[in-house]
Tab-separated table of C-alpha atoms in Angstrom:
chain	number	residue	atom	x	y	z
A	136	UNK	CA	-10.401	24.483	-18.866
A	137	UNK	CA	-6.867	24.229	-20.133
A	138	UNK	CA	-4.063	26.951	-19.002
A	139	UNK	CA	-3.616	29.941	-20.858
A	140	UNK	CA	-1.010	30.177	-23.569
A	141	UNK	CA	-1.178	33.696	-24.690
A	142	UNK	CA	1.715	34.955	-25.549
A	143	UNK	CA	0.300	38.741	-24.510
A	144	UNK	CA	0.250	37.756	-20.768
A	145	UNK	CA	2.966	39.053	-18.788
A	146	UNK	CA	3.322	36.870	-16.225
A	147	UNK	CA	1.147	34.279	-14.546
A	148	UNK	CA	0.067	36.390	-11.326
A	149	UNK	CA	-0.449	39.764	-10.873
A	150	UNK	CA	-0.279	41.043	-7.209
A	151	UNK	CA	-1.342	44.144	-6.009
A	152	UNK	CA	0.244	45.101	-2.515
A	153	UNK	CA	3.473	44.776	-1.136
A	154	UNK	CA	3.347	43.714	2.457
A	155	UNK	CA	4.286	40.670	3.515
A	156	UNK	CA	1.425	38.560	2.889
A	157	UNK	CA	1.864	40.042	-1.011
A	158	UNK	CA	5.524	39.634	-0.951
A	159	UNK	CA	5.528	36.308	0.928
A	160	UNK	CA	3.006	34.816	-2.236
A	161	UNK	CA	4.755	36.281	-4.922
A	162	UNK	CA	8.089	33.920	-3.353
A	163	UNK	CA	6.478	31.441	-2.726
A	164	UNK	CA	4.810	31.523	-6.478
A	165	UNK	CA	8.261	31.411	-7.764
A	166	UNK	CA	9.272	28.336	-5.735
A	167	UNK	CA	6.416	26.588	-7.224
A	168	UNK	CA	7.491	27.588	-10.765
A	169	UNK	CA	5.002	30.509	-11.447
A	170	UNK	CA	5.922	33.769	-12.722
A	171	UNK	CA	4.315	36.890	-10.678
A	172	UNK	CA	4.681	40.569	-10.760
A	173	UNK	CA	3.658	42.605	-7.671
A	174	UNK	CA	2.412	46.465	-8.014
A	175	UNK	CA	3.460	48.588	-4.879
A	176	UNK	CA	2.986	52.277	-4.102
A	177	UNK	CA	5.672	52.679	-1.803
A	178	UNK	CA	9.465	52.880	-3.569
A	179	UNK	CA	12.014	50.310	-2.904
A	180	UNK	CA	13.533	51.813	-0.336
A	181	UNK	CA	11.188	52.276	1.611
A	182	UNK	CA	10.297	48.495	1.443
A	183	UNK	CA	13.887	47.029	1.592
A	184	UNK	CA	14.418	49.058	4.960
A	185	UNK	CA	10.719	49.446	6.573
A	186	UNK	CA	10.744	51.466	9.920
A	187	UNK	CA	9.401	50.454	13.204
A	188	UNK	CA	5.684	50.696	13.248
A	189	UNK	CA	4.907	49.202	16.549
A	190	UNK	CA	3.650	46.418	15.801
A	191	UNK	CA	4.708	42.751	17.089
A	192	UNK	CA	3.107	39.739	15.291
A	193	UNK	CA	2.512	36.651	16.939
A	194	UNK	CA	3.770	34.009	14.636
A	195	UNK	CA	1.787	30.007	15.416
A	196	UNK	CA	4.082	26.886	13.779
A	197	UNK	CA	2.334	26.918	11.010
A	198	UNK	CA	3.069	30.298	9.779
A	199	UNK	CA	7.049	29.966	11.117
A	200	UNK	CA	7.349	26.280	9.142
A	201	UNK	CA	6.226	28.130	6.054
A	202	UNK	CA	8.715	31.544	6.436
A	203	UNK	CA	11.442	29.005	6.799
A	204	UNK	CA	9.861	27.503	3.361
A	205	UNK	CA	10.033	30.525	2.085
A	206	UNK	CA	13.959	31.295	3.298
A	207	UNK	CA	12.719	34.633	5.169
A	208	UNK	CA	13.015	33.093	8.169
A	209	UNK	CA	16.389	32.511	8.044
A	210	UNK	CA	17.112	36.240	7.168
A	211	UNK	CA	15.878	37.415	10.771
A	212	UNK	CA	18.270	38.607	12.826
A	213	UNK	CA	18.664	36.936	16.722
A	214	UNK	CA	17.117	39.599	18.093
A	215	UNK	CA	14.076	39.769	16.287
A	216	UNK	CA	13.227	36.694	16.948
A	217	UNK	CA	11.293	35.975	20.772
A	218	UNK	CA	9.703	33.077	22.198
A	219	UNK	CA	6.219	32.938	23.259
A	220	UNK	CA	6.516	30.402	25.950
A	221	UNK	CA	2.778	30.659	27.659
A	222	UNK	CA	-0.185	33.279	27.995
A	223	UNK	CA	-2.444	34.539	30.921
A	224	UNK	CA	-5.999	35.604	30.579
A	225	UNK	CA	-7.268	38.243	33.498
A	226	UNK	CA	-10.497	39.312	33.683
A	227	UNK	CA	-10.949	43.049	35.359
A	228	UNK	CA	-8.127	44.742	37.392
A	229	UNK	CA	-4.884	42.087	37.251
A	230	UNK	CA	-4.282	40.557	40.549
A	231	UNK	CA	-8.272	41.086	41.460
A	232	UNK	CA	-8.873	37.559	40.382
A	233	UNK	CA	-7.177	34.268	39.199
A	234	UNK	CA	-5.916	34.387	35.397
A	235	UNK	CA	-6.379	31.788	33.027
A	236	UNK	CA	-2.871	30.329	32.280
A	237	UNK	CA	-2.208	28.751	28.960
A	238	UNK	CA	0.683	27.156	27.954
A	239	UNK	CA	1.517	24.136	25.635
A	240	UNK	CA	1.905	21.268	27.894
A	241	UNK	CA	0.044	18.317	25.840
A	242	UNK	CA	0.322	20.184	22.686
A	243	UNK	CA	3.393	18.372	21.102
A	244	UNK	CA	5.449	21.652	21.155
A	245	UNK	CA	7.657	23.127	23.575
A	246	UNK	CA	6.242	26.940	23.616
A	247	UNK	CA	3.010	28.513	21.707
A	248	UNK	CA	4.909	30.315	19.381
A	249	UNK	CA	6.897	33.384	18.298
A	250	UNK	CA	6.802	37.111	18.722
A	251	UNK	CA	8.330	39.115	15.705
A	252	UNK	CA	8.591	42.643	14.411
A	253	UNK	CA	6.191	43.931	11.925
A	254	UNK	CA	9.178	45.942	9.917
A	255	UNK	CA	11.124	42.687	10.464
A	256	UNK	CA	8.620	40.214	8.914
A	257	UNK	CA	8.439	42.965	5.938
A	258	UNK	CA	11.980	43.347	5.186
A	259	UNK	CA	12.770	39.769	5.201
A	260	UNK	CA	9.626	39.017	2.906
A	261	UNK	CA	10.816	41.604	0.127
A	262	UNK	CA	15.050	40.167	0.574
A	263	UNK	CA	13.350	36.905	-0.528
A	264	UNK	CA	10.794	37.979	-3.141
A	265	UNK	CA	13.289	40.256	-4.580
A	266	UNK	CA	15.760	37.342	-5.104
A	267	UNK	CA	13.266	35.151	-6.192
A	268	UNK	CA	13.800	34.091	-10.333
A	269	UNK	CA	10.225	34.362	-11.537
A	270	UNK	CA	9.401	37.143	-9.491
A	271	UNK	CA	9.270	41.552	-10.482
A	272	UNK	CA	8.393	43.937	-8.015
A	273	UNK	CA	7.330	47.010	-9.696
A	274	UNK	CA	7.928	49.572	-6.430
A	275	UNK	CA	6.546	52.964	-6.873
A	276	UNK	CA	3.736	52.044	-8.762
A	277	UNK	CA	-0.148	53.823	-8.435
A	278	UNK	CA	-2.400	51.270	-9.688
A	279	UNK	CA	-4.997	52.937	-11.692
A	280	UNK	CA	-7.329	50.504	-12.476
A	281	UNK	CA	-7.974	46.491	-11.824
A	282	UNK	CA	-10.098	44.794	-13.979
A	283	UNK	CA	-11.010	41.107	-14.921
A	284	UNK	CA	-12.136	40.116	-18.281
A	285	UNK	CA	-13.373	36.291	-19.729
A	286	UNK	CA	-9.571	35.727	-20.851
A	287	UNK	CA	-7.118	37.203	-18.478
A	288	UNK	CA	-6.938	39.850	-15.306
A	289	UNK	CA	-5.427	43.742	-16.153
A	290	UNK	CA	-3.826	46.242	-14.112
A	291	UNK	CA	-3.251	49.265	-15.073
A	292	UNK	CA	-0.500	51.677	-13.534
A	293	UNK	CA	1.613	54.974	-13.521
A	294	UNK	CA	5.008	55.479	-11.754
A	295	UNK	CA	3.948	57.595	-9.261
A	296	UNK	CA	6.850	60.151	-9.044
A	297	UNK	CA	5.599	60.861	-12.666
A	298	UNK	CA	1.946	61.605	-12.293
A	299	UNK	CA	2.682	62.942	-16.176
A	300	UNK	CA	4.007	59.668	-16.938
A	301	UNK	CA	1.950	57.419	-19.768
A	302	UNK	CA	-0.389	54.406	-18.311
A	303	UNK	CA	1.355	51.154	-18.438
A	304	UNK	CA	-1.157	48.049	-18.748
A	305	UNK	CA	-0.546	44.229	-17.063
A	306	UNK	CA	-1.996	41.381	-18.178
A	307	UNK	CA	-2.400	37.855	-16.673
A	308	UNK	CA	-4.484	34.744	-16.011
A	309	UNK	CA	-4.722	35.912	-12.041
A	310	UNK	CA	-4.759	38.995	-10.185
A	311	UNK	CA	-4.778	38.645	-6.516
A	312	UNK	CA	-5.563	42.033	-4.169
A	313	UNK	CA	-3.279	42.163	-1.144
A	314	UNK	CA	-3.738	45.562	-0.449
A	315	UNK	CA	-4.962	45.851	3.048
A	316	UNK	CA	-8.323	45.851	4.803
A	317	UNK	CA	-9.358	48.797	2.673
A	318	UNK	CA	-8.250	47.474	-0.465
A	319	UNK	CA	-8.854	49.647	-3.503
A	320	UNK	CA	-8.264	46.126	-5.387
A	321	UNK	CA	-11.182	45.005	-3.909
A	322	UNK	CA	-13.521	47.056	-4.884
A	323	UNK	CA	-12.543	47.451	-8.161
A	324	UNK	CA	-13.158	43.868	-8.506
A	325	UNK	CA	-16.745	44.719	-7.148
A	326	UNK	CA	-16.348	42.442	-3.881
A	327	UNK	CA	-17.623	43.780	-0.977
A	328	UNK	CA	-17.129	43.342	2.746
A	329	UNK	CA	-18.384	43.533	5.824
A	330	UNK	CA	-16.791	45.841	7.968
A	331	UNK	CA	-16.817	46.340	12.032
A	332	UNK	CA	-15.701	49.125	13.365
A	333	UNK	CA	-15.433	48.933	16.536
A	334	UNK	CA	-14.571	52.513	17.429
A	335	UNK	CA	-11.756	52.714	19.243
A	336	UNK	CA	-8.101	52.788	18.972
A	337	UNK	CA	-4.843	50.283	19.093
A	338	UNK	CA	-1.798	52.071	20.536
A	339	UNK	CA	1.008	49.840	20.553
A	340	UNK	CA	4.621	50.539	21.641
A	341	UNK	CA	7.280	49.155	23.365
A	342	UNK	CA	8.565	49.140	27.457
A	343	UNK	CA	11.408	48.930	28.897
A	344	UNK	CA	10.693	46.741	31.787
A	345	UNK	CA	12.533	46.425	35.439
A	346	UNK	CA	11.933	43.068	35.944
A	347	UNK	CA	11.888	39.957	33.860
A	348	UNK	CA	8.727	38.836	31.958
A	349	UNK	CA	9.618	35.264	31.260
A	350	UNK	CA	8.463	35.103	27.650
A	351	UNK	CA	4.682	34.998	29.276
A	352	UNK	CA	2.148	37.155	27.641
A	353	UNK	CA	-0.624	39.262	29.080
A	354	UNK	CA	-4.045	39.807	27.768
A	355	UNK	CA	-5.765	41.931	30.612
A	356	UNK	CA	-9.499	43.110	30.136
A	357	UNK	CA	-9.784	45.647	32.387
A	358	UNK	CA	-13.298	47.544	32.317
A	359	UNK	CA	-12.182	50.689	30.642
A	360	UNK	CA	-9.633	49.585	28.722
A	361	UNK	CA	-7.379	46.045	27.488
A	362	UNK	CA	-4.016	45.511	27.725
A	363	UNK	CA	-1.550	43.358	26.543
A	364	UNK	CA	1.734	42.363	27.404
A	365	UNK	CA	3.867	40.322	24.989
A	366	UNK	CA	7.157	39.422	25.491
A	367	UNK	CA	10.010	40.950	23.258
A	368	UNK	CA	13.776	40.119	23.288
A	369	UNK	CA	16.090	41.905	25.973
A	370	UNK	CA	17.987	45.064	24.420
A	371	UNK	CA	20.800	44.071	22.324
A	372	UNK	CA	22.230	47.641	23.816
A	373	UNK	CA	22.227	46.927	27.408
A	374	UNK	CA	19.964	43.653	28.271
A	375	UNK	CA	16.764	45.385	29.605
A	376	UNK	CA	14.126	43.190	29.983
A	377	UNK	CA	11.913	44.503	26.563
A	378	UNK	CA	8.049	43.713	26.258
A	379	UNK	CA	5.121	45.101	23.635
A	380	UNK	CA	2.365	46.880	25.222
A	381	UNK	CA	-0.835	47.241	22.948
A	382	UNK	CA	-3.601	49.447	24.647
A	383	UNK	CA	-6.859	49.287	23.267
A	384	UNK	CA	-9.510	52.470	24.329
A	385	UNK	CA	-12.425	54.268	23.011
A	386	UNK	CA	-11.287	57.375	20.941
A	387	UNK	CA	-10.907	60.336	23.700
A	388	UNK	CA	-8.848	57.655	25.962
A	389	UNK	CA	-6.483	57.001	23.113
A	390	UNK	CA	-6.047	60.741	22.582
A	391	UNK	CA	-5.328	61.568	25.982
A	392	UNK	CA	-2.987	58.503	26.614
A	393	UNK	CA	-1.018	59.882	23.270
A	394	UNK	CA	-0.724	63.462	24.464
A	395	UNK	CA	0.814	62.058	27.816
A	396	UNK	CA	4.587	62.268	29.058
A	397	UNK	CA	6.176	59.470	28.218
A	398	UNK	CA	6.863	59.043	31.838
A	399	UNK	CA	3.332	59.577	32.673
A	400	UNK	CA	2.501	57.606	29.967
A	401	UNK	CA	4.742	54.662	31.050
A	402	UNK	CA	3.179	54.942	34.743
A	403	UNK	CA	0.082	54.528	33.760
A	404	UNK	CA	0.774	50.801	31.350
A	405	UNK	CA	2.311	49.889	34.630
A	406	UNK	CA	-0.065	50.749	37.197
A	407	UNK	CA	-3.091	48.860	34.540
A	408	UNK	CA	-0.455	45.419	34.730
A	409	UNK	CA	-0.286	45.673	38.829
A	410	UNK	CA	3.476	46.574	38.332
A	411	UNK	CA	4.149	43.048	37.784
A	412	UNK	CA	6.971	43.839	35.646
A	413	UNK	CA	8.491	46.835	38.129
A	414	UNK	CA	9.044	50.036	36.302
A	415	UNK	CA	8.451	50.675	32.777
A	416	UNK	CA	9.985	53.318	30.420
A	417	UNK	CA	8.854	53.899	26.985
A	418	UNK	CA	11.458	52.777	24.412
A	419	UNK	CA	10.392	54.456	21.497
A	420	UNK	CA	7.446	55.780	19.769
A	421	UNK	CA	4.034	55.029	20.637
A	422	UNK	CA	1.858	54.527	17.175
A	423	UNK	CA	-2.096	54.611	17.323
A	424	UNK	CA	-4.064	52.854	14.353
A	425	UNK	CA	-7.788	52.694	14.235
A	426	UNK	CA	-9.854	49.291	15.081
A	427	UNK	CA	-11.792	48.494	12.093
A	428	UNK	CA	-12.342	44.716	11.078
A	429	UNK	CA	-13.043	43.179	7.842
A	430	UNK	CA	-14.349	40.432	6.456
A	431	UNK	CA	-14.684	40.149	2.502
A	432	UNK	CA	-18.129	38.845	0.999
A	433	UNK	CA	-16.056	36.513	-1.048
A	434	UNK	CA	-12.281	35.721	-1.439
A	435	UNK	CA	-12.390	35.121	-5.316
A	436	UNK	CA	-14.115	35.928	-8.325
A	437	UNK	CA	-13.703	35.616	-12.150
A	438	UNK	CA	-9.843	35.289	-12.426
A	439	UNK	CA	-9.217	37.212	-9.203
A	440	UNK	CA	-8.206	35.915	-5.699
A	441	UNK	CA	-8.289	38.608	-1.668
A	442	UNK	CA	-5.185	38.199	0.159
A	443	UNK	CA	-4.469	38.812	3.430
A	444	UNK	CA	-6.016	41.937	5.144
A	445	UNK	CA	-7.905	42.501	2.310
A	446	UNK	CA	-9.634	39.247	2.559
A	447	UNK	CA	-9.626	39.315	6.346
A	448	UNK	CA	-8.790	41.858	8.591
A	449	UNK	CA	-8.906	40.897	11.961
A	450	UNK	CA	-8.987	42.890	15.509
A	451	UNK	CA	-5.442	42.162	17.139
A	452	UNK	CA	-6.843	40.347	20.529
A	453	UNK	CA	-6.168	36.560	19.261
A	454	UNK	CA	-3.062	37.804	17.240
A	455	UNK	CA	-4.020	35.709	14.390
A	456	UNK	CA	-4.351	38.094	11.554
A	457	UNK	CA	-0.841	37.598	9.942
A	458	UNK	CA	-1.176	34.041	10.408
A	459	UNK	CA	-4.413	33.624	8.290
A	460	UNK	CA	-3.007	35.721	5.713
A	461	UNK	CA	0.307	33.270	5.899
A	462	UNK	CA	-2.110	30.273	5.284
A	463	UNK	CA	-3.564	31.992	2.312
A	464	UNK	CA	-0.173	32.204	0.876
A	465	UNK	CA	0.028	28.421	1.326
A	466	UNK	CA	-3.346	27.261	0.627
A	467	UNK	CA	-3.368	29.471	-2.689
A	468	UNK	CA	-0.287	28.948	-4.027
A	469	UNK	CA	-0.918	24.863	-3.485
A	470	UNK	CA	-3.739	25.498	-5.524
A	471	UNK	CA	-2.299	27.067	-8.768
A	472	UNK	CA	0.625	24.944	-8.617
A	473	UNK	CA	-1.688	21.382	-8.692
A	474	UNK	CA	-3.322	23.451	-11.398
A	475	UNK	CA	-0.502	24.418	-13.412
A	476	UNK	CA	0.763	20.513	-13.204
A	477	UNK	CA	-2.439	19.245	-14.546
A	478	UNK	CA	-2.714	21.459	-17.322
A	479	UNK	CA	-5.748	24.107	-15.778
A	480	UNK	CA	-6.289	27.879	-16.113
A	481	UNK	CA	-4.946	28.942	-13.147
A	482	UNK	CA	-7.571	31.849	-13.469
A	483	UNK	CA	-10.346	29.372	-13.749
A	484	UNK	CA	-13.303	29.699	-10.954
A	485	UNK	CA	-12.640	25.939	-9.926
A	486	UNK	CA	-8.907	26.322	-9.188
A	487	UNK	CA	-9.678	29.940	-7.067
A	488	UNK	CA	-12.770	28.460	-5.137
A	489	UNK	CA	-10.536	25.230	-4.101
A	490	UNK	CA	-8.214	28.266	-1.970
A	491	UNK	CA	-11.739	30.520	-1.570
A	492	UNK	CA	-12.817	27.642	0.612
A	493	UNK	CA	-9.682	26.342	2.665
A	494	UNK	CA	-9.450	30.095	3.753
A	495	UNK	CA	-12.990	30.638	4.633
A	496	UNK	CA	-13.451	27.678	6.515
A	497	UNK	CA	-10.457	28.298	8.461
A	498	UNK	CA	-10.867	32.033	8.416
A	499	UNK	CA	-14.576	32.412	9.502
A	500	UNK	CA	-14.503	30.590	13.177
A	501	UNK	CA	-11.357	32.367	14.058
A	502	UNK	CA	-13.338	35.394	12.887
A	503	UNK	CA	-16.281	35.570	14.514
A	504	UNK	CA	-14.836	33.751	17.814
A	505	UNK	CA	-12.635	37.125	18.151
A	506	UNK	CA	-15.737	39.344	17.258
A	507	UNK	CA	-17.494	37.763	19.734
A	508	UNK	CA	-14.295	37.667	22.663
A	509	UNK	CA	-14.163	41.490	21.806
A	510	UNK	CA	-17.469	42.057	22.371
A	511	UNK	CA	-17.892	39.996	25.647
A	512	UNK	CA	-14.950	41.680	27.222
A	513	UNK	CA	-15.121	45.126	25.991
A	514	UNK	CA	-19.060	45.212	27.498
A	515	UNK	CA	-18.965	47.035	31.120
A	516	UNK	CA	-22.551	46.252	32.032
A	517	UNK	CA	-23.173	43.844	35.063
A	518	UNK	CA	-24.674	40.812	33.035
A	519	UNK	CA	-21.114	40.414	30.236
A	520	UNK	CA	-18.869	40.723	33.111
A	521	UNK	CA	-20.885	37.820	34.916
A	522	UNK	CA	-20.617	36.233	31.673
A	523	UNK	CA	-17.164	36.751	31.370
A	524	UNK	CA	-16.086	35.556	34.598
A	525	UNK	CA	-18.240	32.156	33.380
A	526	UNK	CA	-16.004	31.549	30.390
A	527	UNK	CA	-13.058	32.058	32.509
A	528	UNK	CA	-14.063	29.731	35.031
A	529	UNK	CA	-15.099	26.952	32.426
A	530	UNK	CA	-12.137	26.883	30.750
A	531	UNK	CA	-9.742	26.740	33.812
A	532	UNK	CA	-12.020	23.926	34.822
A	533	UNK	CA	-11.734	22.315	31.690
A	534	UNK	CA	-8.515	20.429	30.303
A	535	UNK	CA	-10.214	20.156	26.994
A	536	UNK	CA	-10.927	23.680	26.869
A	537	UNK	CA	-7.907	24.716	27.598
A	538	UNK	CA	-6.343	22.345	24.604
A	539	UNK	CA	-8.579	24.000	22.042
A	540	UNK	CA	-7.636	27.741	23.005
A	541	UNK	CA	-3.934	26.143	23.227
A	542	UNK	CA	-4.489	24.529	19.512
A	543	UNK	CA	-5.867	28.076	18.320
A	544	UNK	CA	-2.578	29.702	19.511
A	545	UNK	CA	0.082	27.391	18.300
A	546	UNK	CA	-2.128	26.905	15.158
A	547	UNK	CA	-1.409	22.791	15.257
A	548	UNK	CA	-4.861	21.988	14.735
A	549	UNK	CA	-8.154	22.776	13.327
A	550	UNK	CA	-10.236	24.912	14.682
A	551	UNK	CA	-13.683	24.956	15.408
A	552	UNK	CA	-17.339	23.656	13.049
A	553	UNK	CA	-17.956	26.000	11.025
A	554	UNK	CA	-21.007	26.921	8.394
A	555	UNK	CA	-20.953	25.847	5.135
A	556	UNK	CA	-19.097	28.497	3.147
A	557	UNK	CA	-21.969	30.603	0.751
A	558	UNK	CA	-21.743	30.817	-2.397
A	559	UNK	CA	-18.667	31.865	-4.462
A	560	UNK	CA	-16.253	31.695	-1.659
């Protein structure tokens, strides 16, 4: 099928959702040539100066040689930027037993990666996008409908400080749905997706700490609750050692950690790490988010393409969900471009199932391999935390094992088999 000429199109991609796996494609669209226009419901504001939400992303080379594609990397700031130099695994109360130390001796690399602020990674993706020639960010905008027909994509939209105002209709070869794990996109598009909810609750929030971490991150499965430890930057205010905390608990937990003291609140994170980093303080907020993942029964359709968290929406434990959605933006924008070079539809089922199938089979191990972690170490009864202890001791017995979990974290080489990808992915 040759590309689409109409002259009615507005643009060669139409993105819906304006986080940074949204923003990140629609730049890295323009570098390859292509024109996009991304829909967003919050205003501009609001997206050129996100606030703090807690979260700190893990970043794997991978994802940081493509930012630096991009020219968002650049726009970080030094102290948003922290090393991840090596990990430890402990299994029950820390100290109880031996941890699993990972690091990236033998990997080719000199640390496993980067720790980075959520708000950060969103501001610098919009500086970029919104620079971009090629690119329009349409902020403030309630999509209204998404729709696909045999010739082009549609979205239609209101300004949404205007709910009075007149319906304003998009058209394009492409419309891609980055609009989180619950994307509205989505189902408008009629794909579905499996969901797991996993009922309970992610508080994250950062610590001041009394004693250094030495960019080493934590992930401790205790049996009532995890924790994890990742290390942040000192204070540009003072240079207090600074580290993420990210508890996970069933509901009534959550709620009663929340409605602590901060002191309290701060004692306790301690206490659950052994005091291994001395005293803690709260710096900040503490923000609570629900634990729901998602994985979408296909990534494309008839001239439509899932993005990000609304392809794949992953629990937190392997930190990999921002770095799938980072290798979407690659592996999706490689294919248009090749298409647009050799003349294609862009919107043509051949182009999208080229990206529907670099994502799934890089997506779907990753997946269910942190399903099934989660469920392993989240399982108090006697026979899981035998099993547990197993995989623990296998892999610290095991060099090779070791250099696969390493591989997963610094994202320098393939994971796992995986099954054949179904139908229409």
């Amino acid at each position: 099928m040759t590309r689409n000429d109409d002259s009615s199109l507005n643009c060669d991609v139409l993105i819906v959702g304006g986080g940074p796996a949204g923003l990140s494609l629609a730049a890295s669209l323009g570098q390859a040539g292509l024109s996009a226009t991304l829909l967003e419901l919050q205003g501009q504001e609001q997206l050129a100066d996100p606030a703090p939400d807690g979260r700190e992303i893990a970043l794997t080379h991978p994802s940081a040689a493509l930012l630096q594609r991009l020219g968002s990397w650049q726009l970080l700031q030094a102290h948003e930027v922290g090393l991840l130099r090596a990990a430890e695994v402990h299994d029950g109360p820390v100290g109880r037993s031996r941890a699993l130390h990972l690091h990236s001796g033998g990997s080719g690399v000199e640390h496993l990666g980067w720790i980075v602020p959520n708000h950060a990674l969103r501001r610098t993706a919009w500086q970029v996008a919104s620079d971009m020639p090629g690119v329009r960010l349409l902020t403030g905008a309630r999509v209204q409908r998404v729709a696909t027909h045999a010739s082009h994509a549609e979205v239609e939209y209101r300004d949404a400080a205007q709910p009075d105002a007149p319906v304003q209709t998009l058209r394009a070869p492409l419309v891609v749905a980055a609009d989180s794990r619950f994307s509205a996109a989505r189902r408008q598009l009629g794909i579905g997706a499996a969901m797991t909810d996993f009922g309970r609750t992610v508080i994250v929030c950062r610590m001041r700490c009394e004693l250094a971490h030495d960019q080493v991150a934590h992930e401790c499965f205790d049996y009532d609750r995890t924790l994890a430890i990742l290390p942040l930057p000192d204070d540009v205010a003072d240079g207090a050692p600074l580290c993420s905390a990210v508890i996970t608990a069933d509901s009534a937990q959550a709620q009663a950690l929340l409605a602590l003291a901060p002191e309290d609140f701060a004692a306790s994170v301690a206490a659950q790490f052994d005091h291994r980093l001395g005293h803690m303080q709260l710096h900040g907020q503490r923000h609570a988010y629900p634990l729901v993942a998602v994985y979408a029964h296909r990534f494309s359709g008839p001239r439509c393409a899932l993005l990000g968290d609304a392809a794949v929406g992953m629990h937190p434990v392997t930190a990999h969900g921002f770095n799938l959605g980072l290798a979407g933006v690659a592996s999706l924008s490689a294919a248009l471009a090749d298409a647009r070079a050799r003349g294609l539809d862009i919107g043509a089922p051949e182009v999208l199932q080229r990206y529907a199938r670099a994502q799934h089979l890089q997506a779907w191990p990753i997946f269910q391999g942190t399903n099934a972690i989660v469920r392993l170490y989240t399982d108090t009864r006697a026979l899981p935390r035998l099993a547990r202890r197993a995989v623990l001791g296998a892999a610290m017995r095991l060099p090779p094992l070791q250099a696969a979990i390493v591989s997963q974290l610094t994202g320098r080489r393939p994971a796992w088999p995986v099954r054949p990808a179904p139908g229409g992915r």
